């Protein structure tokens, strides 16, 4: 028998009038993994996480957390579950530490040593005595994680933890989630950023307007991703395009810039061709990463939207 799943959601549906916020969503999170729910704004990520916390009831479908359901266990479902939806809230006029002590009080209190530990885990030891009103957005998010850790959770749920953070804040939040994950904690996080999920998560569910468009491992997803495009700007786009076609590379053109896809060695050879032909190179850059490109293909509305068969390897048609 396999271990009980941390989260086992099956066919969850939620409608708001004519709007279907969740359309038969199934998500399974194994214990110990870092699981990402990825999707653009409005995909239904928060709606799903609200259901997990019992803040919202599904119209239909079932949801179990560590084998417990809201119907049979009530609030007991949340034993071992901590996290926050959208942004954590604190008393701005109180210090970070005082906020944690108050929150711990709701759960029966925490020792000073435990408060020290969680502050250290999120790198807020030095600022624990400052009022939360003076915290950066990233520090507040980290304090939110600290508050969640106070409960010694087995499952940590984070709704877009890096949303609104500056690059340093994003880096710190990623490092924090990775550290927590390596301690064996199961982490379920939502994000609209493929780069974030790609580097943190083992498995991912990609959602678009309430539906699952992919679920599986990041490794499997990477195998389905299209080749990354090189953007090449030259002083003679006509000639450069001709050289590109002669090399058998896939090319699309916008003004003087070519977007070229193909094996790296052939692209390297093409660059040598261009320069060898006396054409000057004005710009060379890499397009979005292959996984980002795939994410946009999967989630951006288009009349002929791409779908990847769930649980089956993509066919080459999925790359068009
Ligand atoms: N209380 C509500 N009433 C009506 N529509 C809602 C409500 N909550 C969410 N929605 C809609 O459901 C969809 C999914 O929202 P949400 O789960 O917040 O998406 P995400 O978190 O992925 O950005 C959106 O179209 C949103 O406008
Ligand atoms: Mg949301």
mmCIF file of C-alpha atoms and ligand atoms in Angstrom:
data_model
loop_
_atom_site.group_PDB
_atom_site.id
_atom_site.type_symbol
_atom_site.label_atom_id
_atom_site.label_comp_id
_atom_site.label_asym_id
_atom_site.label_seq_id
_atom_site.Cartn_x
_atom_site.Cartn_y
_atom_site.Cartn_z
ATOM 1 C CA UNK A 1 0.000 0.000 0.000
ATOM 2 C CA UNK A 2 1.268 3.411 -0.809
ATOM 3 C CA UNK A 3 1.404 6.116 1.809
ATOM 4 C CA UNK A 4 -1.702 8.228 2.246
ATOM 5 C CA UNK A 5 -1.640 11.320 0.037
ATOM 6 C CA UNK A 6 -1.098 14.726 1.624
ATOM 7 C CA UNK A 7 -3.791 16.117 -0.671
ATOM 8 C CA UNK A 8 -6.222 14.111 -2.753
ATOM 9 C CA UNK A 9 -8.708 16.273 -4.610
ATOM 10 C CA UNK A 10 -11.011 14.678 -7.146
ATOM 11 C CA UNK A 11 -13.308 16.396 -9.613
ATOM 12 C CA UNK A 12 -13.706 19.593 -7.623
ATOM 13 C CA UNK A 13 -16.080 22.025 -9.221
ATOM 14 C CA UNK A 14 -17.060 25.528 -8.146
ATOM 15 C CA UNK A 15 -19.230 27.970 -10.031
ATOM 16 C CA UNK A 16 -20.079 31.591 -9.332
ATOM 17 C CA UNK A 17 -23.227 32.180 -11.339
ATOM 18 C CA UNK A 18 -22.243 31.714 -14.961
ATOM 19 C CA UNK A 19 -18.540 31.571 -14.144
ATOM 20 C CA UNK A 20 -16.922 28.203 -13.585
ATOM 21 C CA UNK A 21 -13.996 28.969 -11.277
ATOM 22 C CA UNK A 22 -13.043 25.293 -10.969
ATOM 23 C CA UNK A 23 -14.057 22.689 -13.513
ATOM 24 C CA UNK A 24 -13.552 19.123 -12.253
ATOM 25 C CA UNK A 25 -10.103 19.714 -10.834
ATOM 26 C CA UNK A 26 -8.149 16.729 -9.558
ATOM 27 C CA UNK A 27 -4.875 17.251 -7.739
ATOM 28 C CA UNK A 28 -2.842 14.689 -5.847
ATOM 29 C CA UNK A 29 0.065 15.701 -3.667
ATOM 30 C CA UNK A 30 2.265 12.969 -2.208
ATOM 31 C CA UNK A 31 3.811 13.391 1.216
ATOM 32 C CA UNK A 32 7.242 15.005 1.202
ATOM 33 C CA UNK A 33 7.033 16.599 -2.213
ATOM 34 C CA UNK A 34 6.992 20.219 -3.288
ATOM 35 C CA UNK A 35 3.962 20.624 -5.484
ATOM 36 C CA UNK A 36 3.181 23.615 -7.649
ATOM 37 C CA UNK A 37 -0.163 24.852 -8.877
ATOM 38 C CA UNK A 38 0.670 27.099 -11.744
ATOM 39 C CA UNK A 39 -1.587 29.336 -13.744
ATOM 40 C CA UNK A 40 -2.202 32.914 -14.811
ATOM 41 C CA UNK A 41 -4.414 35.214 -12.749
ATOM 42 C CA UNK A 42 -7.957 33.961 -12.584
ATOM 43 C CA UNK A 43 -6.996 30.334 -13.249
ATOM 44 C CA UNK A 44 -8.590 29.191 -9.998
ATOM 45 C CA UNK A 45 -5.518 28.640 -7.807
ATOM 46 C CA UNK A 46 -6.762 30.599 -4.811
ATOM 47 C CA UNK A 47 -10.223 29.092 -5.150
ATOM 48 C CA UNK A 48 -8.704 25.630 -4.865
ATOM 49 C CA UNK A 49 -6.535 26.567 -1.880
ATOM 50 C CA UNK A 50 -9.520 28.177 -0.141
ATOM 51 C CA UNK A 51 -11.326 24.856 -0.466
ATOM 52 C CA UNK A 52 -8.372 23.091 1.056
ATOM 53 C CA UNK A 53 -8.610 25.349 4.102
ATOM 54 C CA UNK A 54 -12.367 24.846 4.314
ATOM 55 C CA UNK A 55 -13.071 28.502 3.509
ATOM 56 C CA UNK A 56 -15.085 27.507 0.488
ATOM 57 C CA UNK A 57 -17.276 24.524 -0.216
ATOM 58 C CA UNK A 58 -17.082 22.797 -3.587
ATOM 59 C CA UNK A 59 -20.290 22.383 -5.584
ATOM 60 C CA UNK A 60 -19.181 18.830 -6.250
ATOM 61 C CA UNK A 61 -16.148 16.622 -5.977
ATOM 62 C CA UNK A 62 -14.169 15.324 -3.028
ATOM 63 C CA UNK A 63 -11.186 16.586 -1.104
ATOM 64 C CA UNK A 64 -9.047 14.707 1.386
ATOM 65 C CA UNK A 65 -6.070 15.970 3.361
ATOM 66 C CA UNK A 66 -3.945 13.179 4.824
ATOM 67 C CA UNK A 67 -6.937 10.913 4.271
ATOM 68 C CA UNK A 68 -9.350 13.181 6.160
ATOM 69 C CA UNK A 69 -12.347 14.946 4.651
ATOM 70 C CA UNK A 70 -14.337 17.977 5.787
ATOM 71 C CA UNK A 71 -17.497 15.855 5.898
ATOM 72 C CA UNK A 72 -16.089 13.285 8.293
ATOM 73 C CA UNK A 73 -13.480 15.239 10.256
ATOM 74 C CA UNK A 74 -14.617 18.868 10.253
ATOM 75 C CA UNK A 75 -11.888 21.242 11.348
ATOM 76 C CA UNK A 76 -9.727 18.192 12.192
ATOM 77 C CA UNK A 77 -8.877 18.143 8.480
ATOM 78 C CA UNK A 78 -6.491 20.990 9.133
ATOM 79 C CA UNK A 79 -4.424 19.178 11.729
ATOM 80 C CA UNK A 80 -0.847 19.458 10.526
ATOM 81 C CA UNK A 81 -1.784 21.959 7.810
ATOM 82 C CA UNK A 82 -0.608 25.562 7.877
ATOM 83 C CA UNK A 83 -0.109 28.346 5.407
ATOM 84 C CA UNK A 84 -1.719 31.432 4.044
ATOM 85 C CA UNK A 85 -4.050 32.464 1.280
ATOM 86 C CA UNK A 86 -3.046 35.520 -0.750
ATOM 87 C CA UNK A 87 -1.176 37.552 1.918
ATOM 88 C CA UNK A 88 -0.669 36.960 5.611
ATOM 89 C CA UNK A 89 -2.067 39.670 7.917
ATOM 90 C CA UNK A 90 -0.413 41.023 11.037
ATOM 91 C CA UNK A 91 -0.854 43.786 13.578
ATOM 92 C CA UNK A 92 1.280 46.524 12.025
ATOM 93 C CA UNK A 93 1.916 48.315 15.315
ATOM 94 C CA UNK A 94 3.385 45.230 16.981
ATOM 95 C CA UNK A 95 6.772 43.673 16.433
ATOM 96 C CA UNK A 96 7.263 40.568 14.323
ATOM 97 C CA UNK A 97 8.009 38.568 17.441
ATOM 98 C CA UNK A 98 4.950 39.838 19.323
ATOM 99 C CA UNK A 99 2.728 38.951 16.367
ATOM 100 C CA UNK A 100 4.107 35.411 16.400
ATOM 101 C CA UNK A 101 3.571 35.119 20.145
ATOM 102 C CA UNK A 102 -0.049 36.236 19.772
ATOM 103 C CA UNK A 103 -0.665 33.779 16.956
ATOM 104 C CA UNK A 104 0.984 30.979 18.912
ATOM 105 C CA UNK A 105 -1.352 31.818 21.798
ATOM 106 C CA UNK A 106 -4.325 30.873 19.608
ATOM 107 C CA UNK A 107 -2.843 27.393 19.265
ATOM 108 C CA UNK A 108 -2.027 26.954 22.936
ATOM 109 C CA UNK A 109 1.218 28.939 22.978
ATOM 110 C CA UNK A 110 4.777 28.327 21.898
ATOM 111 C CA UNK A 111 8.011 28.381 23.844
ATOM 112 C CA UNK A 112 10.400 31.288 23.379
ATOM 113 C CA UNK A 113 12.813 28.788 21.874
ATOM 114 C CA UNK A 114 10.275 27.742 19.256
ATOM 115 C CA UNK A 115 9.600 31.374 18.319
ATOM 116 C CA UNK A 116 13.383 31.843 18.017
ATOM 117 C CA UNK A 117 13.555 28.793 15.772
ATOM 118 C CA UNK A 118 10.891 29.894 13.331
ATOM 119 C CA UNK A 119 12.277 33.435 13.185
ATOM 120 C CA UNK A 120 15.659 31.953 12.376
ATOM 121 C CA UNK A 121 14.144 29.639 9.736
ATOM 122 C CA UNK A 122 12.834 32.641 7.800
ATOM 123 C CA UNK A 123 15.839 34.874 8.443
ATOM 124 C CA UNK A 124 14.015 37.410 10.582
ATOM 125 C CA UNK A 125 15.967 37.042 13.818
ATOM 126 C CA UNK A 126 17.583 40.435 13.453
ATOM 127 C CA UNK A 127 14.345 42.254 12.697
ATOM 128 C CA UNK A 128 12.118 40.443 15.202
ATOM 129 C CA UNK A 129 11.994 43.506 17.459
ATOM 130 C CA UNK A 130 10.856 45.911 14.726
ATOM 131 C CA UNK A 131 7.226 46.793 14.146
ATOM 132 C CA UNK A 132 5.654 44.948 11.227
ATOM 133 C CA UNK A 133 4.600 48.326 9.774
ATOM 134 C CA UNK A 134 8.274 48.865 8.965
ATOM 135 C CA UNK A 135 8.707 45.490 7.272
ATOM 136 C CA UNK A 136 9.118 45.149 3.536
ATOM 137 C CA UNK A 137 6.532 43.108 1.701
ATOM 138 C CA UNK A 138 9.004 40.220 1.463
ATOM 139 C CA UNK A 139 9.635 40.302 5.206
ATOM 140 C CA UNK A 140 5.895 40.122 5.851
ATOM 141 C CA UNK A 141 5.603 37.133 3.563
ATOM 142 C CA UNK A 142 8.442 35.462 5.447
ATOM 143 C CA UNK A 143 6.814 36.290 8.771
ATOM 144 C CA UNK A 144 3.722 34.573 7.364
ATOM 145 C CA UNK A 145 5.785 31.460 6.728
ATOM 146 C CA UNK A 146 7.205 31.715 10.259
ATOM 147 C CA UNK A 147 3.673 31.922 11.677
ATOM 148 C CA UNK A 148 2.773 28.798 9.706
ATOM 149 C CA UNK A 149 5.860 26.944 10.930
ATOM 150 C CA UNK A 150 4.877 27.626 14.544
ATOM 151 C CA UNK A 151 2.219 24.982 14.114
ATOM 152 C CA UNK A 152 4.812 22.345 13.155
ATOM 153 C CA UNK A 153 2.899 21.545 10.006
ATOM 154 C CA UNK A 154 3.269 18.437 7.889
ATOM 155 C CA UNK A 155 1.797 20.352 4.960
ATOM 156 C CA UNK A 156 2.642 23.965 4.240
ATOM 157 C CA UNK A 157 0.327 25.761 1.813
ATOM 158 C CA UNK A 158 1.546 28.989 0.245
ATOM 159 C CA UNK A 159 -0.586 31.007 -2.148
ATOM 160 C CA UNK A 160 1.722 32.887 -4.518
ATOM 161 C CA UNK A 161 4.399 33.402 -1.853
ATOM 162 C CA UNK A 162 6.664 35.352 -4.196
ATOM 163 C CA UNK A 163 3.928 37.550 -5.645
ATOM 164 C CA UNK A 164 4.763 41.236 -5.409
ATOM 165 C CA UNK A 165 8.298 40.670 -4.159
ATOM 166 C CA UNK A 166 11.336 42.392 -5.624
ATOM 167 C CA UNK A 167 14.085 40.198 -7.126
ATOM 168 C CA UNK A 168 15.942 39.871 -3.824
ATOM 169 C CA UNK A 169 12.694 39.009 -2.060
ATOM 170 C CA UNK A 170 11.931 36.368 -4.676
ATOM 171 C CA UNK A 171 15.399 34.889 -4.287
ATOM 172 C CA UNK A 172 15.022 34.724 -0.493
ATOM 173 C CA UNK A 173 11.559 33.212 -0.700
ATOM 174 C CA UNK A 174 12.726 30.544 -3.143
ATOM 175 C CA UNK A 175 15.677 29.686 -0.924
ATOM 176 C CA UNK A 176 13.355 29.491 2.076
ATOM 177 C CA UNK A 177 10.923 27.132 0.362
ATOM 178 C CA UNK A 178 13.803 24.936 -0.787
ATOM 179 C CA UNK A 179 15.224 24.775 2.730
ATOM 180 C CA UNK A 180 11.839 23.846 4.163
ATOM 181 C CA UNK A 181 11.319 21.234 1.480
ATOM 182 C CA UNK A 182 14.666 19.617 2.174
ATOM 183 C CA UNK A 183 13.589 19.180 5.780
ATOM 184 C CA UNK A 184 10.894 16.786 4.561
ATOM 185 C CA UNK A 185 7.925 19.142 4.808
ATOM 186 C CA UNK A 186 5.270 18.733 2.129
ATOM 187 C CA UNK A 187 4.828 22.074 0.393
ATOM 188 C CA UNK A 188 1.928 23.033 -1.852
ATOM 189 C CA UNK A 189 2.395 26.399 -3.469
ATOM 190 C CA UNK A 190 0.654 28.339 -6.170
ATOM 191 C CA UNK A 191 2.333 30.640 -8.617
ATOM 192 C CA UNK A 192 1.837 32.379 -11.932
ATOM 193 C CA UNK A 193 5.548 32.159 -12.653
ATOM 194 C CA UNK A 194 6.916 29.110 -14.406
ATOM 195 C CA UNK A 195 10.468 30.055 -13.455
ATOM 196 C CA UNK A 196 9.567 29.865 -9.802
ATOM 197 C CA UNK A 197 7.782 26.544 -10.013
ATOM 198 C CA UNK A 198 10.423 25.057 -12.299
ATOM 199 C CA UNK A 199 13.171 25.615 -9.767
ATOM 200 C CA UNK A 200 11.306 24.676 -6.615
ATOM 201 C CA UNK A 201 8.729 22.013 -7.426
ATOM 202 C CA UNK A 202 8.873 18.311 -8.195
ATOM 203 C CA UNK A 203 5.400 18.080 -9.668
ATOM 204 C CA UNK A 204 3.054 20.628 -11.103
ATOM 205 C CA UNK A 205 -0.532 21.123 -12.109
ATOM 206 C CA UNK A 206 -0.991 23.824 -14.702
ATOM 207 C CA UNK A 207 -4.407 25.473 -14.710
ATOM 208 C CA UNK A 208 -6.167 27.737 -17.125
ATOM 209 C CA UNK A 209 -9.580 29.275 -16.409
ATOM 210 C CA UNK A 210 -10.597 26.595 -13.961
ATOM 211 C CA UNK A 211 -9.315 23.579 -15.864
ATOM 212 C CA UNK A 212 -6.206 21.458 -15.626
ATOM 213 C CA UNK A 213 -4.156 21.674 -18.819
ATOM 214 C CA UNK A 214 -1.224 19.641 -17.547
ATOM 215 C CA UNK A 215 -0.218 17.685 -14.551
ATOM 216 C CA UNK A 216 2.891 15.693 -14.035
ATOM 217 C CA UNK A 217 6.524 16.085 -13.160
ATOM 218 C CA UNK A 218 8.621 19.091 -14.079
ATOM 219 C CA UNK A 219 11.046 16.644 -15.684
ATOM 220 C CA UNK A 220 8.358 15.256 -17.978
ATOM 221 C CA UNK A 221 7.165 18.767 -18.781
ATOM 222 C CA UNK A 222 10.677 19.823 -19.694
ATOM 223 C CA UNK A 223 10.864 16.992 -22.236
ATOM 224 C CA UNK A 224 7.781 18.379 -23.960
ATOM 225 C CA UNK A 225 9.004 21.945 -24.080
ATOM 226 C CA UNK A 226 9.847 23.505 -27.429
ATOM 227 C CA UNK A 227 13.377 24.542 -28.289
ATOM 228 C CA UNK A 228 14.362 27.955 -27.039
ATOM 229 C CA UNK A 229 14.490 30.687 -29.657
ATOM 230 C CA UNK A 230 17.538 32.844 -30.268
ATOM 231 C CA UNK A 231 16.685 36.398 -31.287
ATOM 232 C CA UNK A 232 19.179 37.577 -33.850
ATOM 233 C CA UNK A 233 19.216 41.178 -35.070
ATOM 234 C CA UNK A 234 21.494 42.053 -37.979
ATOM 235 C CA UNK A 235 22.177 44.839 -40.422
ATOM 236 C CA UNK A 236 20.863 42.694 -43.282
ATOM 237 C CA UNK A 237 17.840 40.685 -42.206
ATOM 238 C CA UNK A 238 17.086 39.413 -45.737
ATOM 239 C CA UNK A 239 20.498 37.857 -46.157
ATOM 240 C CA UNK A 240 20.551 36.565 -42.576
ATOM 241 C CA UNK A 241 17.154 34.933 -43.072
ATOM 242 C CA UNK A 242 18.400 33.245 -46.225
ATOM 243 C CA UNK A 243 21.461 31.915 -44.387
ATOM 244 C CA UNK A 244 19.189 30.655 -41.601
ATOM 245 C CA UNK A 245 16.994 28.751 -44.036
ATOM 246 C CA UNK A 246 20.071 27.349 -45.732
ATOM 247 C CA UNK A 247 21.068 25.848 -42.387
ATOM 248 C CA UNK A 248 17.641 24.201 -42.156
ATOM 249 C CA UNK A 249 16.721 26.133 -39.020
ATOM 250 C CA UNK A 250 13.205 27.162 -38.048
ATOM 251 C CA UNK A 251 12.871 30.944 -38.381
ATOM 252 C CA UNK A 252 10.270 33.662 -37.913
ATOM 253 C CA UNK A 253 10.995 37.294 -38.596
ATOM 254 C CA UNK A 254 9.892 40.601 -37.065
ATOM 255 C CA UNK A 255 11.460 43.645 -38.751
ATOM 256 C CA UNK A 256 15.209 43.125 -38.581
ATOM 257 C CA UNK A 257 15.056 40.447 -35.928
ATOM 258 C CA UNK A 258 14.935 36.736 -36.576
ATOM 259 C CA UNK A 259 13.656 34.253 -34.003
ATOM 260 C CA UNK A 260 15.609 31.111 -34.729
ATOM 261 C CA UNK A 261 14.979 27.670 -33.255
ATOM 262 C CA UNK A 262 17.072 24.578 -33.667
ATOM 263 C CA UNK A 263 20.022 22.630 -32.310
ATOM 264 C CA UNK A 264 22.631 24.787 -30.618
ATOM 265 C CA UNK A 265 25.497 23.630 -32.854
ATOM 266 C CA UNK A 266 23.590 24.701 -35.977
ATOM 267 C CA UNK A 267 22.758 28.055 -34.459
ATOM 268 C CA UNK A 268 26.439 28.523 -33.583
ATOM 269 C CA UNK A 269 27.321 27.708 -37.188
ATOM 270 C CA UNK A 270 24.689 30.167 -38.429
ATOM 271 C CA UNK A 271 26.189 32.989 -36.357
ATOM 272 C CA UNK A 272 29.562 32.235 -37.945
ATOM 273 C CA UNK A 273 27.889 32.253 -41.392
ATOM 274 C CA UNK A 274 26.307 35.650 -40.731
ATOM 275 C CA UNK A 275 29.511 37.266 -39.600
ATOM 276 C CA UNK A 276 31.488 35.472 -42.328
ATOM 277 C CA UNK A 277 29.133 37.018 -44.906
ATOM 278 C CA UNK A 278 30.083 40.479 -43.694
ATOM 279 C CA UNK A 279 26.753 41.099 -41.974
ATOM 280 C CA UNK A 280 27.000 42.892 -38.635
ATOM 281 C CA UNK A 281 25.338 41.463 -35.555
ATOM 282 C CA UNK A 282 23.346 44.133 -33.697
ATOM 283 C CA UNK A 283 21.710 41.931 -31.099
ATOM 284 C CA UNK A 284 21.637 38.381 -29.838
ATOM 285 C CA UNK A 285 19.411 37.245 -27.019
ATOM 286 C CA UNK A 286 17.593 34.192 -25.783
ATOM 287 C CA UNK A 287 13.835 34.119 -25.803
ATOM 288 C CA UNK A 288 11.808 32.925 -22.835
ATOM 289 C CA UNK A 289 12.935 29.574 -21.447
ATOM 290 C CA UNK A 290 11.425 26.482 -23.064
ATOM 291 C CA UNK A 291 9.238 25.840 -20.032
ATOM 292 C CA UNK A 292 8.007 29.420 -20.016
ATOM 293 C CA UNK A 293 7.190 29.142 -23.702
ATOM 294 C CA UNK A 294 5.278 25.933 -23.047
ATOM 295 C CA UNK A 295 3.465 27.525 -20.113
ATOM 296 C CA UNK A 296 2.289 30.412 -22.293
ATOM 297 C CA UNK A 297 1.231 28.011 -25.016
ATOM 298 C CA UNK A 298 -0.778 26.012 -22.506
ATOM 299 C CA UNK A 299 -2.394 28.906 -20.691
ATOM 300 C CA UNK A 300 -2.883 31.761 -23.105
ATOM 301 C CA UNK A 301 -6.282 31.857 -24.696
ATOM 302 C CA UNK A 302 -6.148 31.046 -28.372
ATOM 303 C CA UNK A 303 -8.819 29.665 -30.665
ATOM 304 C CA UNK A 304 -6.639 26.657 -31.420
ATOM 305 C CA UNK A 305 -5.282 26.394 -27.873
ATOM 306 C CA UNK A 306 -2.756 23.667 -27.344
ATOM 307 C CA UNK A 307 -3.649 20.893 -24.994
ATOM 308 C CA UNK A 308 -1.285 18.312 -23.643
ATOM 309 C CA UNK A 309 -2.900 15.013 -22.790
ATOM 310 C CA UNK A 310 -2.827 14.658 -19.072
ATOM 311 C CA UNK A 311 -0.610 11.766 -17.994
ATOM 312 C CA UNK A 312 0.475 10.925 -21.504
ATOM 313 C CA UNK A 313 3.622 12.050 -23.239
ATOM 314 C CA UNK A 314 2.991 14.933 -25.582
ATOM 315 C CA UNK A 315 3.016 14.295 -29.271
ATOM 316 C CA UNK A 316 4.940 16.557 -31.556
ATOM 317 C CA UNK A 317 1.629 18.260 -32.350
ATOM 318 C CA UNK A 318 1.657 19.767 -28.888
ATOM 319 C CA UNK A 319 4.556 21.964 -29.885
ATOM 320 C CA UNK A 320 2.791 23.871 -32.607
HETATM 321 N N1 LIG B 1 -16.199 35.191 -4.519
HETATM 322 C C1 LIG B 1 -16.172 35.205 -5.844
HETATM 323 N N2 LIG B 1 -17.241 35.587 -6.570
HETATM 324 C C2 LIG B 1 -17.213 35.553 -7.921
HETATM 325 N N3 LIG B 1 -16.153 35.173 -8.652
HETATM 326 C C3 LIG B 1 -15.062 34.787 -8.001
HETATM 327 C C4 LIG B 1 -14.994 34.781 -6.568
HETATM 328 N N4 LIG B 1 -13.767 34.333 -6.214
HETATM 329 C C5 LIG B 1 -13.103 34.075 -7.353
HETATM 330 N N5 LIG B 1 -13.861 34.344 -8.429
HETATM 331 C C6 LIG B 1 -13.477 34.165 -9.833
HETATM 332 O O1 LIG B 1 -13.002 32.845 -9.987
HETATM 333 C C7 LIG B 1 -11.916 32.794 -10.885
HETATM 334 C C8 LIG B 1 -10.717 32.166 -10.221
HETATM 335 O O2 LIG B 1 -10.200 33.074 -9.245
HETATM 336 P P1 LIG B 1 -8.963 32.747 -8.341
HETATM 337 O O3 LIG B 1 -9.142 31.391 -7.747
HETATM 338 O O4 LIG B 1 -8.784 33.868 -7.408
HETATM 339 O O5 LIG B 1 -7.780 32.688 -9.405
HETATM 340 P P2 LIG B 1 -6.196 32.754 -9.196
HETATM 341 O O6 LIG B 1 -5.926 32.608 -7.733
HETATM 342 O O7 LIG B 1 -5.672 31.633 -10.015
HETATM 343 O O8 LIG B 1 -5.771 34.080 -9.734
HETATM 344 C C9 LIG B 1 -11.688 34.214 -11.344
HETATM 345 O O9 LIG B 1 -12.348 34.400 -12.573
HETATM 346 C C10 LIG B 1 -12.311 35.031 -10.248
HETATM 347 O O10 LIG B 1 -12.754 36.284 -10.731
HETATM 348 MG MG1 LIG B 2 -4.861 33.809 -6.456
#
